[in-house]
Short mmCIF file of C-alpha atoms in Angstrom, two decimals:
data_model
loop_
_atom_site.label_atom_id
_atom_site.label_comp_id
_atom_site.label_asym_id
_atom_site.label_seq_id
_atom_site.Cartn_x
_atom_site.Cartn_y
_atom_site.Cartn_z
CA MET C 1 -237.41 148.96 155.61
CA SER C 2 -238.54 148.16 159.04
CA GLN C 3 -242.27 147.45 159.38
CA LYS C 4 -244.27 150.31 161.05
CA PRO C 5 -245.52 149.13 164.52
CA THR C 6 -249.40 148.70 164.75
CA THR C 7 -251.41 149.63 167.64
CA LYS C 8 -253.69 147.06 169.16
CA TYR C 9 -257.03 148.08 170.72
CA ARG C 10 -259.11 146.45 173.43
CA LEU C 11 -262.32 147.18 171.78
CA ASP C 12 -261.31 145.52 168.59
CA TYR C 13 -261.23 142.10 170.31
CA GLN C 14 -262.96 139.21 168.41
CA PRO C 15 -263.17 135.74 169.67
CA PRO C 16 -260.78 133.32 167.80
CA PRO C 17 -262.22 132.00 164.55
CA PHE C 18 -260.57 128.64 165.19
CA THR C 19 -260.23 126.63 168.51
CA VAL C 20 -257.21 124.31 169.07
CA LYS C 21 -258.54 121.32 171.03
CA SER C 22 -255.25 119.57 171.44
CA VAL C 23 -251.51 119.83 170.69
CA ASP C 24 -249.14 116.95 170.16
CA ILE C 25 -245.68 118.49 169.85
CA SER C 26 -242.31 116.87 169.61
CA PHE C 27 -238.79 118.36 169.97
CA ASP C 28 -235.64 116.76 168.47
CA LEU C 29 -232.91 118.74 170.07
CA HIS C 30 -229.52 119.06 168.61
CA GLU C 31 -226.52 121.34 169.07
CA ASP C 32 -227.06 123.20 165.78
CA ALA C 33 -230.85 123.13 165.59
CA ALA C 34 -234.14 121.71 166.97
CA ILE C 35 -236.76 120.00 164.82
CA VAL C 36 -240.28 120.68 165.99
CA LYS C 37 -243.26 118.65 164.89
CA ALA C 38 -246.55 119.95 165.93
CA SER C 39 -249.93 118.31 165.30
CA LEU C 40 -252.88 120.61 166.05
CA ALA C 41 -256.51 119.32 166.42
CA ILE C 42 -258.43 122.38 165.28
CA GLN C 43 -262.16 123.20 165.03
CA ARG C 44 -263.76 126.04 163.11
CA ASN C 45 -265.76 128.61 165.21
CA SER C 46 -266.92 130.58 162.21
CA ARG C 47 -268.58 129.48 158.91
CA CYS C 48 -265.77 130.39 156.62
CA GLY C 49 -262.52 132.08 156.45
CA ASP C 50 -258.69 131.16 156.46
CA LEU C 51 -256.77 129.93 159.34
CA VAL C 52 -254.01 132.45 160.40
CA LEU C 53 -251.19 131.19 162.56
CA ASP C 54 -248.44 133.12 164.02
CA GLY C 55 -244.91 132.38 163.55
CA ARG C 56 -241.41 134.20 163.68
CA GLU C 57 -238.02 133.00 162.89
CA LEU C 58 -239.19 129.53 161.74
CA GLU C 59 -238.03 127.43 158.91
CA LEU C 60 -241.06 125.42 157.55
CA LEU C 61 -240.02 121.95 156.51
CA GLY C 62 -243.32 120.38 155.96
CA ILE C 63 -247.11 120.87 156.36
CA SER C 64 -250.01 118.56 156.08
CA LEU C 65 -253.74 118.62 156.69
CA ASP C 66 -255.44 115.38 157.72
CA GLY C 67 -252.44 113.56 156.50
CA ARG C 68 -252.49 115.24 153.03
CA GLU C 69 -249.29 117.16 152.17
CA LEU C 70 -250.14 120.74 151.38
CA THR C 71 -248.80 122.41 148.21
CA ALA C 72 -247.96 126.13 147.79
CA ALA C 73 -251.38 126.68 146.41
CA ASP C 74 -253.01 125.52 149.76
CA TYR C 75 -251.27 128.13 151.96
CA THR C 76 -249.57 131.45 152.09
CA LEU C 77 -246.44 131.97 153.99
CA LYS C 78 -245.47 135.54 154.82
CA LYS C 79 -243.59 137.36 157.55
CA GLY C 80 -245.07 136.54 160.86
CA GLN C 81 -247.90 134.48 159.50
CA LEU C 82 -248.93 131.03 157.88
CA ILE C 83 -252.27 131.27 156.43
CA ILE C 84 -254.18 128.02 155.44
CA LYS C 85 -256.88 128.75 152.85
CA ASN C 86 -260.42 127.99 153.87
CA PRO C 87 -259.75 124.73 155.83
CA PRO C 88 -262.72 122.36 156.72
CA LEU C 89 -264.90 122.53 159.95
CA ALA C 90 -262.64 120.24 161.88
CA PHE C 91 -259.25 118.89 161.03
CA THR C 92 -255.63 118.07 162.06
CA LEU C 93 -252.86 120.36 160.88
CA SER C 94 -249.26 119.08 161.22
CA CYS C 95 -246.30 121.42 160.76
CA THR C 96 -242.57 120.56 160.83
CA THR C 97 -240.23 123.47 161.61
CA LYS C 98 -236.60 124.03 162.29
CA ILE C 99 -235.48 126.52 164.76
CA ARG C 100 -231.99 127.39 166.14
CA PRO C 101 -232.23 127.87 169.80
CA GLN C 102 -228.54 128.34 170.18
CA ASP C 103 -228.85 131.58 168.18
CA ASN C 104 -232.03 132.77 169.98
CA THR C 105 -230.49 135.73 171.84
CA SER C 106 -233.97 137.23 172.47
CA LEU C 107 -234.38 134.59 175.11
CA GLU C 108 -238.10 134.24 173.96
CA GLY C 109 -239.58 130.99 172.71
CA LEU C 110 -236.96 128.14 173.02
CA TYR C 111 -233.40 129.13 173.50
CA ARG C 112 -230.22 127.46 174.71
CA SER C 113 -227.91 129.16 177.16
CA ASN C 114 -225.06 127.90 179.28
CA GLY C 115 -225.75 124.39 177.95
CA ILE C 116 -229.39 124.43 178.92
CA PHE C 117 -232.45 124.44 176.58
CA CYS C 118 -235.23 126.58 178.22
CA THR C 119 -238.51 128.25 177.20
CA GLN C 120 -240.03 131.54 177.93
CA CYS C 121 -243.27 132.05 176.01
CA GLU C 122 -245.11 134.83 177.87
CA ALA C 123 -246.29 136.99 176.25
CA GLU C 124 -245.83 136.05 172.56
CA GLY C 125 -242.86 133.67 172.62
CA PHE C 126 -244.63 130.38 171.47
CA ARG C 127 -244.75 131.73 167.89
CA LYS C 128 -240.94 131.34 167.89
CA ILE C 129 -241.34 127.58 168.46
CA THR C 130 -243.98 126.61 165.94
CA TYR C 131 -246.84 128.08 163.85
CA PHE C 132 -249.79 128.54 166.27
CA PRO C 133 -252.68 130.98 167.10
CA ASP C 134 -250.48 132.64 169.75
CA ARG C 135 -253.18 134.35 171.84
CA PRO C 136 -254.15 133.57 175.49
CA ASP C 137 -257.88 132.68 174.67
CA VAL C 138 -256.78 129.65 172.69
CA MET C 139 -256.54 126.92 175.28
CA ALA C 140 -255.51 123.42 174.36
CA LEU C 141 -254.54 120.07 175.90
CA PHE C 142 -250.75 119.63 175.35
CA THR C 143 -248.66 116.25 174.90
CA THR C 144 -245.05 116.97 174.52
CA THR C 145 -242.24 114.51 173.44
CA ILE C 146 -238.55 115.59 173.80
CA THR C 147 -235.62 113.78 172.30
CA ALA C 148 -232.05 114.64 173.05
CA ASP C 149 -228.50 113.47 173.82
CA LYS C 150 -228.39 111.33 177.01
CA ILE C 151 -225.03 112.57 178.24
CA LYS C 152 -225.44 116.38 177.55
CA TYR C 153 -229.27 116.51 178.49
CA PRO C 154 -230.14 113.78 180.99
CA VAL C 155 -232.98 115.85 182.29
CA LEU C 156 -236.01 116.46 179.99
CA LEU C 157 -238.99 118.30 181.38
CA SER C 158 -242.21 119.74 180.25
CA ASN C 159 -245.68 120.62 181.66
CA GLY C 160 -248.03 118.06 183.34
CA ASN C 161 -247.27 114.49 184.28
CA LEU C 162 -244.63 112.17 182.87
CA LEU C 163 -246.19 109.36 180.66
CA GLU C 164 -243.05 107.67 179.11
CA HIS C 165 -239.40 107.69 179.13
CA GLY C 166 -236.61 105.54 177.68
CA ASP C 167 -233.65 105.21 175.32
CA ILE C 168 -233.86 105.56 171.56
CA ASP C 169 -230.37 104.20 170.96
CA ALA C 170 -226.98 104.26 172.78
CA LYS C 171 -226.65 108.09 172.55
CA ARG C 172 -230.21 109.48 172.65
CA HIS C 173 -233.23 109.21 174.86
CA PHE C 174 -236.91 110.54 174.94
CA VAL C 175 -239.57 111.65 177.49
CA LYS C 176 -243.27 112.08 176.88
CA TRP C 177 -245.28 114.50 179.03
CA SER C 178 -248.99 115.22 179.18
CA ASP C 179 -250.84 118.11 180.79
CA PRO C 180 -254.48 117.01 181.57
CA PHE C 181 -255.76 120.67 181.86
CA PRO C 182 -256.20 122.99 178.88
CA LYS C 183 -253.77 125.94 178.79
CA PRO C 184 -252.80 128.86 176.66
CA CYS C 185 -249.59 128.46 174.82
CA TYR C 186 -247.86 131.28 176.83
CA ILE C 187 -247.48 128.88 179.85
CA PHE C 188 -246.06 126.01 177.70
CA ALA C 189 -242.59 124.98 179.11
CA LEU C 190 -239.61 122.98 178.00
CA VAL C 191 -236.30 122.30 179.84
CA ALA C 192 -233.50 120.26 178.84
CA GLY C 193 -230.11 120.00 180.44
CA ASP C 194 -227.73 118.49 182.94
CA LEU C 195 -229.29 119.55 186.15
CA ALA C 196 -229.19 118.72 189.88
CA VAL C 197 -232.46 118.14 191.66
CA LEU C 198 -233.80 118.41 195.20
CA ARG C 199 -236.71 116.16 195.87
CA ASP C 200 -239.51 116.19 198.51
CA SER C 201 -243.24 115.70 198.62
CA PHE C 202 -246.51 117.27 199.72
CA THR C 203 -249.71 115.71 200.95
CA THR C 204 -252.72 117.74 199.94
CA CYS C 205 -255.78 118.16 202.14
CA SER C 206 -257.64 115.45 200.19
CA GLY C 207 -254.65 112.99 200.90
CA ARG C 208 -253.04 112.98 197.60
CA GLN C 209 -249.33 112.78 197.48
CA VAL C 210 -247.57 115.26 195.21
CA GLU C 211 -244.00 114.89 194.28
CA LEU C 212 -241.94 118.11 194.40
CA ARG C 213 -238.75 118.86 192.59
CA ILE C 214 -236.41 121.79 192.35
CA TYR C 215 -233.91 121.66 189.43
CA THR C 216 -230.77 123.75 189.32
CA GLU C 217 -227.35 124.00 187.80
CA HIS C 218 -225.02 121.89 189.85
CA HIS C 219 -223.04 124.80 191.30
CA ASN C 220 -226.38 125.97 193.00
CA ALA C 221 -227.50 122.38 194.22
CA ASP C 222 -226.89 123.44 197.90
CA LYS C 223 -229.05 126.48 197.91
CA CYS C 224 -232.54 125.14 197.28
CA GLY C 225 -233.66 124.10 200.78
CA TYR C 226 -235.51 127.33 201.74
CA ALA C 227 -237.25 127.41 198.37
CA MET C 228 -238.59 123.83 198.98
CA CYS C 229 -239.82 124.76 202.38
CA SER C 230 -241.46 128.02 200.99
CA LEU C 231 -243.17 125.84 198.38
CA GLN C 232 -244.68 123.50 200.91
CA LYS C 233 -245.77 126.47 203.02
CA ALA C 234 -247.47 128.07 200.07
CA MET C 235 -249.28 124.92 199.12
CA ARG C 236 -250.68 124.48 202.53
CA TRP C 237 -251.56 128.17 203.02
CA ASP C 238 -253.58 128.16 199.55
CA GLU C 239 -255.62 125.18 200.86
CA GLU C 240 -256.33 126.77 204.19
CA ARG C 241 -257.05 130.40 203.12
CA PHE C 242 -258.44 129.87 199.61
CA ASN C 243 -259.43 126.11 199.69
CA LEU C 244 -257.41 125.60 196.55
CA GLU C 245 -255.61 122.22 196.20
CA TYR C 246 -252.86 121.44 193.74
CA ASP C 247 -254.16 119.43 190.76
CA LEU C 248 -251.26 117.55 189.40
CA ASP C 249 -249.13 114.55 190.63
CA LEU C 250 -245.83 116.61 190.20
CA TYR C 251 -244.91 120.04 190.90
CA MET C 252 -241.44 121.28 189.52
CA ILE C 253 -239.39 124.35 189.63
CA LEU C 254 -236.29 125.22 187.63
CA ALA C 255 -233.83 127.88 188.88
CA VAL C 256 -231.17 128.93 186.28
CA ASP C 257 -228.83 131.85 186.11
CA ASP C 258 -229.77 132.72 182.53
CA PHE C 259 -233.45 133.40 182.56
CA ASN C 260 -234.67 136.70 181.22
CA ALA C 261 -237.65 137.11 183.31
CA GLY C 262 -237.75 137.04 187.12
CA ALA C 263 -240.12 134.04 187.20
CA MET C 264 -242.70 132.41 185.02
CA GLU C 265 -245.67 130.42 186.14
CA ASN C 266 -245.69 127.63 183.47
CA LYS C 267 -248.30 124.98 184.44
CA GLY C 268 -246.46 122.52 186.76
CA LEU C 269 -243.06 123.61 185.86
CA ASN C 270 -242.16 127.02 187.04
CA ILE C 271 -239.06 128.62 185.76
CA PHE C 272 -237.10 131.13 187.92
CA ASN C 273 -234.01 133.29 187.64
CA SER C 274 -231.91 131.74 190.31
CA LYS C 275 -231.39 134.98 192.25
CA TYR C 276 -235.08 134.84 193.24
CA VAL C 277 -234.92 131.33 194.62
CA LEU C 278 -231.57 130.35 196.00
CA ALA C 279 -230.17 131.19 199.35
CA GLN C 280 -227.53 130.12 201.87
CA PRO C 281 -227.58 131.03 205.59
CA VAL C 282 -224.09 132.49 205.49
CA THR C 283 -224.89 135.03 202.91
CA ALA C 284 -228.79 135.57 202.80
CA THR C 285 -230.66 138.29 204.74
CA ASP C 286 -234.01 138.17 206.32
CA ASN C 287 -235.30 140.19 203.28
CA ASP C 288 -233.75 137.60 200.93
CA TYR C 289 -235.68 134.89 202.69
CA GLU C 290 -238.94 136.82 202.69
CA GLY C 291 -238.46 137.50 198.98
CA ILE C 292 -237.92 133.93 198.16
CA GLU C 293 -240.98 132.85 200.00
CA SER C 294 -243.07 135.60 198.32
CA VAL C 295 -242.03 134.84 194.62
CA ILE C 296 -242.22 131.04 195.13
CA GLY C 297 -245.68 131.57 196.56
CA HIS C 298 -246.61 133.96 193.74
CA GLU C 299 -245.72 131.58 190.91
CA TYR C 300 -247.37 128.71 192.68
CA PHE C 301 -250.66 130.62 193.33
CA HIS C 302 -250.82 131.27 189.52
CA ASN C 303 -251.75 127.52 189.15
CA TRP C 304 -255.40 128.60 189.70
CA THR C 305 -255.34 132.35 189.17
CA GLY C 306 -253.59 132.62 185.79
CA ASP C 307 -253.26 128.85 184.64
CA ARG C 308 -256.63 127.12 185.37
CA VAL C 309 -258.45 130.53 184.69
CA THR C 310 -256.46 132.86 182.38
CA CYS C 311 -256.84 136.25 180.60
CA ARG C 312 -258.89 136.53 177.46
CA ASP C 313 -256.40 138.94 175.97
CA TRP C 314 -253.32 140.87 177.05
CA PHE C 315 -255.43 143.90 177.98
CA GLN C 316 -256.61 141.78 180.95
CA LEU C 317 -253.04 141.10 182.21
CA SER C 318 -253.94 142.36 185.72
CA LEU C 319 -256.72 139.74 185.86
CA LYS C 320 -254.02 137.28 186.71
CA GLU C 321 -251.18 139.42 187.95
CA GLY C 322 -253.03 141.88 190.07
CA LEU C 323 -255.05 139.04 191.72
CA THR C 324 -251.92 136.80 192.35
CA VAL C 325 -249.94 139.77 193.71
CA PHE C 326 -252.75 140.23 196.25
CA ARG C 327 -252.59 136.60 197.01
CA ASP C 328 -248.83 136.56 197.49
CA GLN C 329 -249.17 139.65 199.67
CA GLU C 330 -251.72 138.00 201.85
CA PHE C 331 -249.46 134.86 202.07
CA THR C 332 -246.61 136.92 203.47
CA ALA C 333 -248.98 138.89 205.86
CA ASP C 334 -250.45 135.64 207.27
CA THR C 335 -247.13 133.96 207.78
CA ALA C 336 -245.02 136.98 208.94
CA SER C 337 -246.10 140.30 210.18
CA ARG C 338 -249.36 141.74 208.59
CA ALA C 339 -248.55 145.36 209.73
CA ILE C 340 -244.97 145.35 208.41
CA LYS C 341 -246.00 143.74 205.03
CA ARG C 342 -248.68 146.33 204.65
CA ILE C 343 -246.20 149.17 205.35
CA ASN C 344 -243.72 147.67 202.80
CA ASP C 345 -246.37 147.24 200.17
CA VAL C 346 -247.72 150.87 200.64
CA ASN C 347 -244.14 152.30 200.49
CA ILE C 348 -243.78 150.60 196.93
CA LEU C 349 -246.98 152.30 195.89
CA ARG C 350 -246.25 155.74 197.22
CA ASN C 351 -242.55 155.69 196.06
CA ARG C 352 -242.78 154.00 192.84
CA GLN C 353 -246.27 153.37 191.46
CA PHE C 354 -247.56 156.88 192.27
CA LEU C 355 -244.67 158.27 190.20
CA GLU C 356 -245.73 156.04 187.22
CA ASP C 357 -249.48 157.08 187.71
CA ALA C 358 -248.45 160.79 187.66
CA GLY C 359 -246.21 160.82 184.65
CA PRO C 360 -246.31 160.31 180.92
CA MET C 361 -246.37 156.64 181.39
CA ALA C 362 -249.66 156.69 183.36
CA HIS C 363 -252.13 154.08 182.05
CA PRO C 364 -255.15 152.10 183.43
CA VAL C 365 -254.84 148.88 185.22
CA ARG C 366 -256.61 147.46 182.14
CA PRO C 367 -255.04 149.34 179.15
CA ASP C 368 -257.16 150.31 176.17
CA SER C 369 -254.41 149.91 173.59
CA TYR C 370 -250.79 148.88 173.29
CA ILE C 371 -248.03 148.64 170.47
CA GLU C 372 -245.80 146.26 172.44
CA ILE C 373 -247.47 144.21 175.20
CA ASN C 374 -244.11 143.60 176.98
CA ASN C 375 -244.05 147.33 177.88
CA PHE C 376 -247.22 146.79 180.08
CA TYR C 377 -245.62 144.57 182.77
CA THR C 378 -245.76 147.49 185.01
CA LEU C 379 -246.20 148.52 188.62
CA THR C 380 -249.61 149.81 187.64
CA VAL C 381 -250.75 146.40 186.25
CA TYR C 382 -249.22 144.43 189.25
CA GLU C 383 -249.10 146.57 192.28
CA LYS C 384 -252.10 148.97 191.65
CA GLY C 385 -253.94 145.93 190.25
CA ALA C 386 -253.35 144.24 193.55
CA GLU C 387 -254.65 147.30 195.42
CA VAL C 388 -257.83 147.33 193.30
CA ILE C 389 -258.36 143.59 194.43
CA ARG C 390 -257.66 144.72 198.06
CA MET C 391 -260.36 147.36 197.89
CA LEU C 392 -262.71 144.68 196.67
CA HIS C 393 -261.75 142.58 199.62
CA THR C 394 -262.37 145.61 201.84
CA ILE C 395 -265.87 146.30 200.44
CA LEU C 396 -266.89 142.66 200.52
CA GLY C 397 -265.14 141.33 203.61
CA GLU C 398 -263.18 138.00 203.84
CA ASP C 399 -266.17 135.65 203.75
CA THR C 400 -267.87 137.22 200.75
CA PHE C 401 -264.55 137.77 198.93
CA GLN C 402 -263.89 133.97 199.44
CA ARG C 403 -267.32 133.14 198.10
CA GLY C 404 -266.65 135.35 195.06
CA MET C 405 -263.41 133.53 194.41
CA GLN C 406 -265.27 130.26 194.57
CA ILE C 407 -267.83 131.41 192.11
CA TYR C 408 -265.14 132.89 189.76
CA LEU C 409 -263.01 129.71 189.74
CA LYS C 410 -265.94 127.37 189.34
CA ARG C 411 -267.64 129.38 186.63
CA HIS C 412 -264.68 129.99 184.53
CA ASP C 413 -262.37 126.91 185.13
CA GLY C 414 -260.61 126.16 181.84
CA GLN C 415 -261.53 129.49 180.31
CA ALA C 416 -259.93 132.72 179.32
CA VAL C 417 -261.96 135.63 180.77
CA THR C 418 -261.82 139.48 181.55
CA THR C 419 -261.64 141.71 184.67
CA ASP C 420 -265.30 142.30 184.21
CA ASP C 421 -265.96 138.53 184.65
CA PHE C 422 -264.02 138.66 187.90
CA VAL C 423 -265.88 141.65 189.25
CA GLN C 424 -269.22 140.09 188.29
CA ALA C 425 -268.34 137.02 190.32
CA MET C 426 -267.66 139.25 193.28
CA GLU C 427 -270.90 141.12 192.86
CA ASP C 428 -272.73 137.86 192.55
CA ALA C 429 -271.29 136.73 195.89
CA TRP C 430 -272.22 140.17 197.26
CA ASP C 431 -275.82 139.67 196.08
CA GLU C 432 -275.80 136.18 197.64
CA MET C 433 -274.82 137.57 200.92
CA GLY C 434 -277.52 140.25 200.85
CA GLN C 435 -274.88 143.09 201.19
CA THR C 436 -275.12 144.90 197.85
CA GLN C 437 -275.31 148.62 198.01
CA PRO C 438 -277.33 150.61 195.19
CA GLY C 439 -275.44 150.53 192.04
CA GLY C 440 -273.46 147.45 192.96
CA LEU C 441 -269.91 147.45 191.81
CA GLU C 442 -270.56 149.29 188.49
CA GLN C 443 -268.74 152.45 189.69
CA PHE C 444 -266.01 150.47 191.21
CA LYS C 445 -265.00 149.05 187.81
CA LEU C 446 -263.74 152.59 186.96
CA TRP C 447 -260.51 151.53 188.69
CA TYR C 448 -259.85 149.20 185.84
CA SER C 449 -260.31 151.89 183.12
CA GLU C 450 -259.11 155.24 184.69
CA PRO C 451 -255.36 156.24 184.77
CA GLY C 452 -253.79 158.15 187.54
CA THR C 453 -254.18 158.25 191.28
CA PRO C 454 -257.18 160.14 192.94
CA ARG C 455 -256.33 162.52 195.83
CA LEU C 456 -258.46 162.67 198.94
CA THR C 457 -258.61 165.60 201.40
CA VAL C 458 -260.12 164.84 204.73
CA SER C 459 -261.17 167.38 207.26
CA SER C 460 -263.06 166.95 210.41
CA ARG C 461 -264.68 168.89 213.25
CA TYR C 462 -266.36 167.91 216.59
CA ASP C 463 -269.44 169.65 218.06
CA ALA C 464 -269.25 168.99 221.71
CA LYS C 465 -272.72 170.55 222.32
CA ALA C 466 -274.50 168.52 219.72
CA GLY C 467 -272.38 165.39 220.43
CA THR C 468 -271.55 165.01 216.81
CA TYR C 469 -268.33 164.47 214.78
CA THR C 470 -268.24 165.39 211.12
CA LEU C 471 -265.95 163.91 208.58
CA THR C 472 -265.70 165.68 205.25
CA ILE C 473 -263.90 163.82 202.43
CA VAL C 474 -263.20 165.55 199.04
CA GLN C 475 -262.16 163.57 196.17
CA GLU C 476 -259.95 165.24 193.52
CA ALA C 477 -259.70 163.39 190.19
CA PRO C 478 -256.14 162.80 188.73
CA LYS C 479 -254.85 165.32 186.10
CA VAL C 480 -253.22 163.00 183.65
CA LYS C 481 -253.85 162.12 180.08
CA GLY C 482 -256.80 159.81 179.53
CA ALA C 483 -258.50 160.59 183.04
CA SER C 484 -262.08 161.26 182.68
CA GLY C 485 -262.53 163.18 185.94
CA ARG C 486 -265.40 160.95 187.16
CA ALA C 487 -265.50 160.24 190.91
CA MET C 488 -264.27 156.77 192.00
CA HIS C 489 -265.81 154.21 194.40
CA ILE C 490 -263.21 154.28 197.37
CA PRO C 491 -263.83 152.19 200.53
CA ILE C 492 -262.27 153.65 203.71
CA ARG C 493 -261.99 151.66 206.81
CA ILE C 494 -262.20 153.88 209.92
CA ALA C 495 -262.35 153.85 213.65
CA LEU C 496 -263.24 156.51 216.19
CA LEU C 497 -261.43 156.60 219.47
CA ASP C 498 -262.16 158.25 222.80
CA GLY C 499 -259.60 160.22 224.87
CA LYS C 500 -258.31 157.00 226.35
CA GLY C 501 -257.78 155.26 223.05
CA HIS C 502 -260.83 153.05 223.38
CA GLU C 503 -262.81 152.48 220.17
CA LEU C 504 -266.26 154.03 219.94
CA PRO C 505 -269.35 152.47 218.29
CA LEU C 506 -269.96 154.01 214.86
CA GLN C 507 -273.46 155.51 214.21
CA LEU C 508 -274.35 157.96 211.57
CA GLN C 509 -276.74 160.77 212.35
CA GLU C 510 -279.36 159.94 209.55
CA GLY C 511 -280.35 156.38 209.97
CA GLY C 512 -276.99 154.90 210.04
CA ASN C 513 -275.20 152.95 207.21
CA LYS C 514 -275.22 149.20 207.15
CA ALA C 515 -271.56 149.23 205.80
CA LEU C 516 -270.49 150.65 209.13
CA ASP C 517 -271.13 147.33 210.82
CA SER C 518 -267.52 146.66 209.47
CA GLY C 519 -266.31 150.25 209.82
CA ILE C 520 -266.34 150.95 206.03
CA LEU C 521 -267.24 154.27 204.52
CA HIS C 522 -268.00 154.26 200.84
CA ILE C 523 -266.77 157.31 198.91
CA LYS C 524 -268.62 157.69 195.76
CA LYS C 525 -268.89 161.40 195.04
CA ALA C 526 -266.61 164.33 194.63
CA ARG C 527 -267.50 165.49 198.17
CA GLU C 528 -268.88 163.13 200.94
CA GLU C 529 -269.92 164.28 204.49
CA PHE C 530 -270.50 161.77 207.35
CA ILE C 531 -271.86 162.92 210.63
CA PHE C 532 -271.39 160.53 213.66
CA THR C 533 -273.33 160.65 216.84
CA THR C 534 -272.95 159.12 220.13
CA ALA C 535 -274.50 155.71 219.94
CA SER C 536 -277.70 155.26 222.05
#
């Protein structure tokens, strides 16, 4: 009988009872199987209890704790879990497993397709590689060793910086990679194959030289040039706009035809489906080039908003995706046409995301429950999540928003956090700049928990005798399952023009409104009325 699916709830979250400090993992790759040896340095966070590790489709060959081989009395192995009974406060657990990448048609975990070994671990694919607490709030330092046939797999890649490489014998060779930054297992990456490479470099704002590589299958080797230029442009833009510098000595991209996701932001080794990266002038359109630049930028920008700071649990998926979509939208807007980019993004919202928000699939940007997390990689989490970030940017303004980003990244570097943590950093920046309104951003956080799209009705009237212009805005709550009907905090940027199209100064009748210095109205009630007068 098939196992009944279980629902996971956001409010059931508990911190991990064990922390994995470091992972030393080795892969011995063969045509019929891969042998994976993982050594985990683990520390207990609670006084007692069993260690529960996730695992699927794994053949356990051996297990030891601090060098002592465990017997059947020391652990329980059942479908989906390996349970170590009441381990000590700190210990090293070593597991040897056999997996069969050539039979892995799910394309999750480690698989082999078209002669290339490749990984896809988001959201829960790492458990198909070895036994591990497969959750995003367990962040560890990874050292990875790969051994394979020299002729069939001359290129062996993983996250971080290359430490060692060499021959084992006449037929096989090895590499050893080390990532100096703690990361969740979902952004672990491994690649092995016979690949072409395009090399270039980038000099960071601090003067560091970063080597850049784009790997492809040989038949695509002549199509990587624009992707490399896009990468260099994205790296420079992130320094200039967000003051964020790349942190490793090497940045790699793999573009292959057989990849089940569009792209994946694995730390230092992004993996793409080739259709999102490769282009030739004789066949590619302007839209193709803009799309390549956008997706290259998106995965690169994840280095800070997703890799260095990640999500505590999968309910917080928009923490990294909504924020990074906003950043890649701004990248395109700054390097192309801001107006055209905005029109295109709004069309996606109106024609696609609004339909999702109005139908049976309506859900909050931060869901409260799910059965299968892969079903929540949606327009609501990505595109609406980016619009929520854009509203924050509108409320705070560029300078305060950038200060909020600095606070957020410095405060939570190397951590797995929540959307509330992000909004708190923005509110702290708002306070620091002396701009906070009564109530701060508490009401604004409803955007993360409410499904559906509010509808605004705007009416106006002009009283020539009194010299006043009245703007009335009525907010109607969405009528979808799960919506509470509460009014949302909606910032609206406005301008008043005279008969010749010249912008008029904004002045409210009753004492004015400080937010109007930047032309922003804050809609916080079901009905709001604003009366403008001629500035004195």
